[in-house]
Amino acid sequence: MSIISNRVESLAPSATLAMSQKSAELKAAGVDVINMSVGEPDFDTPDHIKEAAKRAIDENYSRYSPVPGYLSLRKAVCDKLSRENGIDFAPEQIVVGNGAKHELCNAVMALVNPGDEVIIPVPAWVSYVEMVKLAEGVPVTVSAGIESDFKISAAQLEAAITERSKVLMLNSPSNPTGSIYTYEELKALAEVLARHPEIIILADEIYEHINFVERVHSISEFEAIRDRVVIINGVSKAYAMTGWRIGYMAGPPAIAKAVTKLQGQYTSGVSSIAQKAAEAAYNGSQQCVEDMRRAFERRRDIIVELAQQIPGWRVNRPDGAFYLFPEVSGYVGKRCGDRVIESVNDYVMYLLEEAHVACVDGAAFCAPGYMRLSYATSDDNIREAMRRIREASAKLQ
Ligand code: PMP
Ligand code: GLU
């Protein structure tokens, strides 16, 4: 019998973090690996944000912070939501946590009872299903493939709803596909949700600023369901601050209160220094966000063009985030000498060992047959990685 609880025993480890770790180990052993596994901006945190953190240390922001975050940071988040999203929130509706991951998990914990169903459009980020399992909820996945640009329809959503449905987890722009729901698509989903007032919508908008469309819309724009939407966002992706660990939830006061209670017993307020840095990110110039966005758009164009040239890959043109999610199942069954590719995971491992490029198997995102490449790396790395993948793939017969 294991000393570890069933709850944790049955949890899958994060495949994105595991693959990144593997590639770091190979790198440390001297192998020239191009890491396209983990999704994090390769830029340094902008200087004005780093300066704010240094000032916070000198000004002795060194004690426990309020459990939901400093009021000044929550006000900065409210200003951001009003300025950029046109929605008015009060600071009492904001809870700052240890990254968007923490606030998503807290929201799931605060909302889901054992047996409650949580609807998850897939492909979905690796942690969604596991968070629901931790809360003893039932993940109900709804699948959309490359032919529908990885977006579920209103009819699919309607068909997935039962009397046990409690939460919908919607991620746009999406990890792992880069797809963005248009205003019309969100409107159609909102119309379905308007008929089911018991469902809470967790809108994960962490990639909001990394988009290549005219405007990114939020499901919270629809009046009829707005009071049931919990927005999840943070500074990790927009400001290249993954290591600072600041994210937030913005939603109904009762949910913010419940999440604050949970944090009060579990984690307390998050790092005081990182909060002051995040405040500077939201209150300062937004030019850095636009500069990084442009770089990601250029890289999207590079990777799509090169990926389209790899025989056997089906590729779409992602509108946001920094991921490409090609369909690669044509390589399953091929071989190179004695080595047989029996699954996409084998193909991913083959690419790591043969091409020294680290990617992630789509199965980790509930999408077998696909794989994920993060193009949050230099233009040269992208070109070299695609060259290596093409060459290694050509050896598979
Ligand atoms: N949601 C999605 C879809 C993500 O890809 C990530 C990044 N791992 C997160 C949430 C969490 O971001 P963080 O905790 O760094 O704010
Ligand atoms: N969002 C990143 C990814 O999907 C970070 C790793 C993680 O937290 O899973 O690769």
mmCIF file of C-alpha atoms and ligand atoms in Angstrom, residues 39 98-102 104 125 128 171 175 204 206-207 233-237 242 245-247 323, ligand 1:
data_model
loop_
_atom_site.group_PDB
_atom_site.id
_atom_site.type_symbol
_atom_site.label_atom_id
_atom_site.label_comp_id
_atom_site.label_asym_id
_atom_site.label_seq_id
_atom_site.Cartn_x
_atom_site.Cartn_y
_atom_site.Cartn_z
ATOM 1 C CA GLY A 39 5.409 27.486 -22.823
ATOM 2 C CA ASN A 98 0.614 32.393 -6.991
ATOM 3 C CA GLY A 99 0.125 32.544 -10.756
ATOM 4 C CA ALA A 100 -2.976 31.965 -12.865
ATOM 5 C CA LYS A 101 -2.493 28.247 -12.167
ATOM 6 C CA HIS A 102 -3.066 28.803 -8.450
ATOM 7 C CA LEU A 104 -7.648 28.448 -11.440
ATOM 8 C CA TRP A 125 -3.907 22.704 -21.089
ATOM 9 C CA TYR A 128 -7.329 21.413 -16.248
ATOM 10 C CA ASN A 171 -9.361 29.044 -22.523
ATOM 11 C CA ASN A 175 -2.903 26.535 -24.848
ATOM 12 C CA ASP A 204 -8.740 31.547 -18.613
ATOM 13 C CA ILE A 206 -3.729 34.283 -19.595
ATOM 14 C CA TYR A 207 -2.728 34.594 -23.296
ATOM 15 C CA ASN A 233 -5.353 36.147 -15.855
ATOM 16 C CA GLY A 234 -1.931 37.274 -14.670
ATOM 17 C CA VAL A 235 1.431 38.727 -15.586
ATOM 18 C CA SER A 236 3.319 35.546 -16.565
ATOM 19 C CA LYS A 237 2.841 35.659 -20.319
ATOM 20 C CA THR A 242 6.572 33.400 -15.378
ATOM 21 C CA ARG A 245 4.266 33.867 -9.848
ATOM 22 C CA ILE A 246 1.506 36.451 -9.900
ATOM 23 C CA GLY A 247 -1.966 35.751 -11.285
ATOM 24 C CA TYR A 323 2.039 27.276 -29.684
HETATM 25 N N1 PMP B 1 -3.498 28.745 -18.020
HETATM 26 C C1 PMP B 1 -2.899 28.342 -19.147
HETATM 27 C C2 PMP B 1 -3.743 27.969 -20.297
HETATM 28 C C3 PMP B 1 -1.503 28.268 -19.210
HETATM 29 O O1 PMP B 1 -0.908 27.857 -20.314
HETATM 30 C C4 PMP B 1 -0.746 28.622 -18.091
HETATM 31 C C5 PMP B 1 0.761 28.548 -18.161
HETATM 32 N N2 PMP B 1 1.265 27.388 -17.647
HETATM 33 C C6 PMP B 1 -1.421 29.029 -16.938
HETATM 34 C C7 PMP B 1 -2.788 29.088 -16.938
HETATM 35 C C8 PMP B 1 -0.702 29.380 -15.663
HETATM 36 O O2 PMP B 1 0.079 30.511 -15.760
HETATM 37 P P1 PMP B 1 0.818 31.085 -14.481
HETATM 38 O O3 PMP B 1 0.512 30.205 -13.324
HETATM 39 O O4 PMP B 1 2.257 31.138 -14.820
HETATM 40 O O5 PMP B 1 0.245 32.456 -14.292
#
